[in-house]
XYZ file of C-alpha atoms in Angstrom:
313
model
C -8.236 9.867 30.112
C -10.247 12.145 27.812
C -7.512 14.072 25.972
C -8.970 12.947 22.654
C -12.369 14.539 23.313
C -11.937 18.270 23.783
C -15.341 18.898 22.210
C -17.498 16.661 24.445
C -17.591 17.159 28.198
C -19.500 13.953 29.024
C -17.045 11.745 27.142
C -14.081 13.365 28.910
C -15.560 12.815 32.349
C -16.556 9.214 31.642
C -13.098 8.531 30.211
C -11.318 10.096 33.189
C -13.419 8.317 35.805
C -13.448 5.006 33.922
C -9.671 5.146 33.474
C -9.103 5.293 37.228
C -11.628 2.545 37.946
C -10.210 0.338 35.203
C -6.697 0.558 36.651
C -8.014 -0.204 40.128
C -10.202 -3.129 39.025
C -7.957 -4.576 36.310
C -4.392 -3.460 37.121
C -2.795 -6.134 34.915
C -4.815 -5.391 31.752
C -3.052 -2.163 30.717
C 0.490 -0.825 30.706
C 2.237 2.543 30.912
C 3.522 4.284 27.785
C 7.023 5.695 28.195
C 6.283 8.894 26.270
C 2.746 9.895 25.321
C 2.369 13.224 23.472
C -0.829 15.099 22.626
C 0.053 17.903 20.216
C -2.040 20.793 18.866
C -0.982 21.611 15.275
C -0.892 25.172 14.008
C -3.752 26.034 11.707
C -5.270 22.550 11.288
C -6.667 22.002 14.792
C -10.236 23.126 15.404
C -9.118 24.849 18.629
C -5.954 26.647 19.653
C -3.490 25.223 22.174
C -4.405 27.515 25.080
C -8.089 26.666 24.696
C -7.282 22.954 24.498
C -5.120 23.172 27.622
C -7.786 25.132 29.511
C -10.408 22.485 28.666
C -8.206 19.723 30.086
C -7.387 21.724 33.224
C -11.091 22.370 33.852
C -11.789 18.636 33.418
C -9.353 17.721 36.181
C -7.048 15.698 33.912
C -3.363 15.648 34.835
C -0.678 16.471 32.271
C 2.714 18.148 31.898
C 3.102 20.902 29.322
C 6.106 20.510 27.031
C 7.942 23.799 27.365
C 10.550 23.151 24.661
C 9.699 22.235 21.038
C 10.101 18.527 20.257
C 12.494 18.162 17.268
C 10.443 15.201 15.983
C 7.344 17.376 15.559
C 6.637 20.093 12.986
C 4.065 22.920 12.782
C 2.977 22.404 16.381
C 1.537 25.222 18.510
C 1.940 23.319 21.788
C 2.016 19.823 23.264
C 1.237 17.935 26.465
C 2.791 14.850 28.025
C 0.041 12.561 29.332
C -0.250 9.361 31.353
C -2.718 7.480 29.173
C -2.036 3.755 28.930
C -2.193 0.970 26.351
C -4.608 -1.943 26.656
C -3.133 -5.456 26.788
C -5.688 -7.082 24.512
C -4.431 -10.677 24.542
C -4.085 -10.662 28.317
C -7.603 -9.254 28.673
C -9.048 -11.954 26.393
C -7.360 -14.667 28.452
C -8.444 -13.091 31.742
C -12.128 -12.859 30.857
C -12.173 -16.264 29.137
C -10.942 -17.815 32.387
C -13.391 -15.830 34.518
C -16.412 -16.641 32.358
C -15.493 -20.261 31.716
C -18.268 -22.374 30.186
C -20.698 -19.422 30.227
C -18.776 -17.932 27.296
C -19.924 -19.231 23.910
C -18.290 -18.200 20.628
C -19.341 -18.851 17.026
C -23.010 -18.717 17.946
C -24.719 -16.289 15.533
C -27.875 -14.671 16.916
C -30.557 -15.062 14.295
C -33.778 -14.529 16.199
C -34.790 -12.609 19.340
C -38.389 -12.882 20.593
C -39.596 -10.934 23.632
C -42.187 -12.246 26.083
C -43.696 -10.751 29.228
C -41.365 -12.622 31.592
C -38.508 -13.753 29.362
C -36.797 -13.228 26.021
C -35.852 -16.010 23.614
C -32.561 -15.990 21.706
C -32.403 -18.612 18.961
C -35.159 -20.455 20.846
C -33.320 -20.424 24.198
C -34.999 -18.592 27.087
C -33.253 -15.859 29.110
C -34.317 -13.226 31.642
C -32.693 -10.372 29.713
C -30.557 -9.702 26.639
C -27.725 -7.184 26.528
C -27.001 -6.256 22.927
C -23.408 -5.013 22.673
C -23.236 -5.141 18.863
C -23.226 -1.341 18.568
C -26.571 -1.273 16.799
C -25.870 -4.051 14.314
C -28.674 -6.180 15.752
C -30.937 -3.931 17.830
C -30.665 -0.370 16.552
C -30.519 2.199 19.383
C -33.265 4.852 19.592
C -30.917 7.691 18.654
C -29.716 8.966 15.304
C -26.558 6.994 14.422
C -24.484 6.132 11.384
C -22.214 3.191 10.589
C -18.614 3.885 9.633
C -16.386 1.095 8.270
C -12.749 1.840 9.067
C -9.218 0.821 8.154
C -6.524 1.043 10.813
C -2.911 0.648 9.648
C -0.228 -1.238 11.591
C 3.470 -0.359 11.500
C 6.661 -1.709 12.993
C 8.896 0.898 14.635
C 12.572 0.738 13.669
C 13.540 2.310 17.030
C 11.730 3.371 20.226
C 9.118 6.024 19.421
C 6.593 8.026 21.457
C 2.842 7.892 21.097
C 1.832 11.025 19.183
C -1.799 12.151 18.889
C -2.695 15.334 16.995
C -5.711 17.142 18.432
C -8.344 18.314 17.936
C -10.219 17.704 14.704
C -9.443 16.079 11.312
C -5.943 14.974 12.315
C -3.746 11.862 12.555
C -2.215 9.745 15.329
C 0.452 7.090 15.799
C -0.045 4.962 18.905
C 1.694 1.921 20.427
C 0.123 -1.497 21.012
C 0.827 -4.198 23.582
C 3.764 -5.192 21.367
C 6.280 -2.412 22.032
C 7.514 -2.503 18.406
C 4.056 -2.367 16.764
C 2.138 0.906 16.379
C -1.197 1.894 14.835
C -1.588 4.755 12.368
C -5.007 6.391 12.142
C -6.446 9.491 10.545
C -9.780 11.153 11.220
C -9.897 11.990 7.506
C -8.603 8.784 5.903
C -9.347 5.940 8.355
C -13.114 5.941 7.543
C -14.137 4.034 4.408
C -17.604 5.554 4.186
C -20.673 6.596 6.132
C -23.854 4.512 5.995
C -27.324 4.690 7.472
C -27.609 0.936 8.037
C -25.407 -1.925 9.165
C -25.640 -4.124 6.062
C -24.259 -1.425 3.750
C -21.360 -0.793 6.130
C -20.553 -4.520 6.300
C -20.610 -4.748 2.485
C -18.206 -1.796 2.236
C -15.805 -3.333 4.755
C -15.893 -6.693 2.979
C -15.117 -5.071 -0.387
C -11.693 -3.747 0.684
C -8.949 -4.733 -1.772
C -5.210 -4.188 -2.162
C -5.693 -1.127 -4.383
C -7.715 0.628 -1.685
C -5.176 -0.360 0.981
C -2.359 1.140 -1.105
C -4.287 4.413 -1.472
C -4.975 4.570 2.249
C -1.336 3.907 3.103
C -0.184 6.819 0.943
C -2.905 9.141 2.241
C -2.368 8.370 5.928
C 1.421 8.518 5.713
C 1.151 11.889 3.988
C -1.250 13.077 6.682
C 0.878 12.117 9.705
C 4.036 13.394 7.974
C 2.657 16.941 8.048
C 3.416 17.008 11.781
C 5.750 14.016 12.111
C 8.080 14.485 9.098
C 10.314 11.452 9.741
C 7.430 8.968 9.976
C 8.368 7.017 6.837
C 11.983 6.805 8.004
C 11.005 5.473 11.429
C 8.238 2.998 10.572
C 7.595 0.030 8.264
C 4.062 -0.915 7.176
C 2.972 -4.440 8.212
C -0.827 -4.719 7.794
C -4.366 -3.464 8.406
C -7.296 -3.950 10.739
C -10.830 -3.558 9.426
C -13.750 -2.678 11.683
C -17.055 -0.806 11.808
C -17.765 2.055 14.206
C -21.263 3.148 15.162
C -21.386 6.853 15.967
C -24.079 9.328 17.042
C -24.821 11.957 14.433
C -23.257 15.302 15.401
C -20.075 17.342 15.147
C -19.192 17.406 18.861
C -17.530 13.966 19.031
C -19.867 12.323 21.529
C -18.342 8.954 22.490
C -19.971 8.697 25.900
C -21.691 5.514 27.019
C -25.455 5.182 26.561
C -27.790 2.379 27.666
C -31.247 1.959 26.148
C -33.978 -0.427 27.268
C -36.689 -1.979 25.099
C -38.617 -4.418 27.249
C -36.105 -7.106 28.244
C -33.475 -6.014 25.727
C -30.728 -3.552 26.673
C -28.756 -1.874 23.892
C -25.296 -0.605 24.805
C -23.430 2.152 23.015
C -20.320 1.805 25.125
C -18.159 4.628 23.813
C -14.713 3.819 25.218
C -13.792 0.496 26.852
C -13.430 1.911 30.358
C -17.090 2.993 30.375
C -18.021 -0.649 31.045
C -18.488 0.423 34.674
C -21.099 3.014 33.726
C -22.875 0.497 31.475
C -22.885 -2.157 34.212
C -24.321 0.196 36.828
C -26.952 1.523 34.446
C -28.158 -1.944 33.401
C -28.291 -3.193 37.008
C -30.129 -0.032 38.075
C -32.781 -0.527 35.384
C -33.226 -4.198 36.299
C -33.461 -3.394 40.016
C -36.011 -0.670 39.391
C -38.096 -3.015 37.268
C -38.055 -5.783 39.888
C -38.434 -3.719 43.044
C -41.531 -4.231 45.172
C -44.557 -2.032 44.614
C -45.085 0.737 47.189
C -46.738 -0.441 50.390
C -49.902 1.458 51.211
C -49.979 2.465 54.898
C -52.606 4.630 56.567
C -51.047 7.676 58.281
C -50.875 7.317 62.082
C -49.414 10.667 62.985
C -52.360 11.367 65.320
C -51.216 8.520 67.543
C -47.883 10.286 68.020
C -49.457 13.545 69.153
C -49.541 14.048 72.922
C -52.524 15.805 74.450
C -51.369 17.945 77.352
C -54.024 18.137 80.120
C -55.804 21.435 80.238
C -54.922 22.292 76.642
């Protein structure tokens, strides 16, 4: 809904609008979270609680302020209860696999893209257009970006537990998955494994992860979340990791809005959050329609034929 992006207006609005459209279009692909807390820690957040709350009010995002301190939280200036949801990843994969059918091809590495005037070839096969959704790993977008390999930790909850996200800045979060007993643990400080100017270096860093690094990250992230969620280690058991690479625009204002760039017949998508697929779709179709619309029709003005001459004037 945008609660995670207090420092970027465009991302908040795209998240809010995309959230509502996603629920309407795909009602079965996400689920409610029983208790979803966004908390502003004292001293470590980049903004104070009242400022954070004012930003969300001005963005038209619904929430309920927690008026009493939550005993599970420590060193918190204030907190909000939100209605953000959790994506049902496996259900979404099945849904789109069925919808796309034989048009969906996996395990087909793209090695060569050649543009022509009226088509573009991918591995020698001709298409009208290409949409590159690799986040700049194949066709680098025309903005200043960096590649950030990441490690997300997975934990099993020993008892029901709320989603808790610390905002805003270099903070940590614990968030549920589609399995009600499995949560993710992330940290703005410790989840990243590095920052690289090109894709190949980021891939090499991700592929070099070993058990020693995982152990260090576990200790660091558990320490981080325990600053504001002291009983974390008592309530959760570590079960594994997920490795990925994020592509982010350079800047300190947390821009995760969706951008679409066109280079001939190739569109590059920086999709931000998943619910901005609607913005990306509309932007791509708009560019294609504009490119294929008819040229203006030249017509001589005939306004004189519409002018009535009154006798005697």
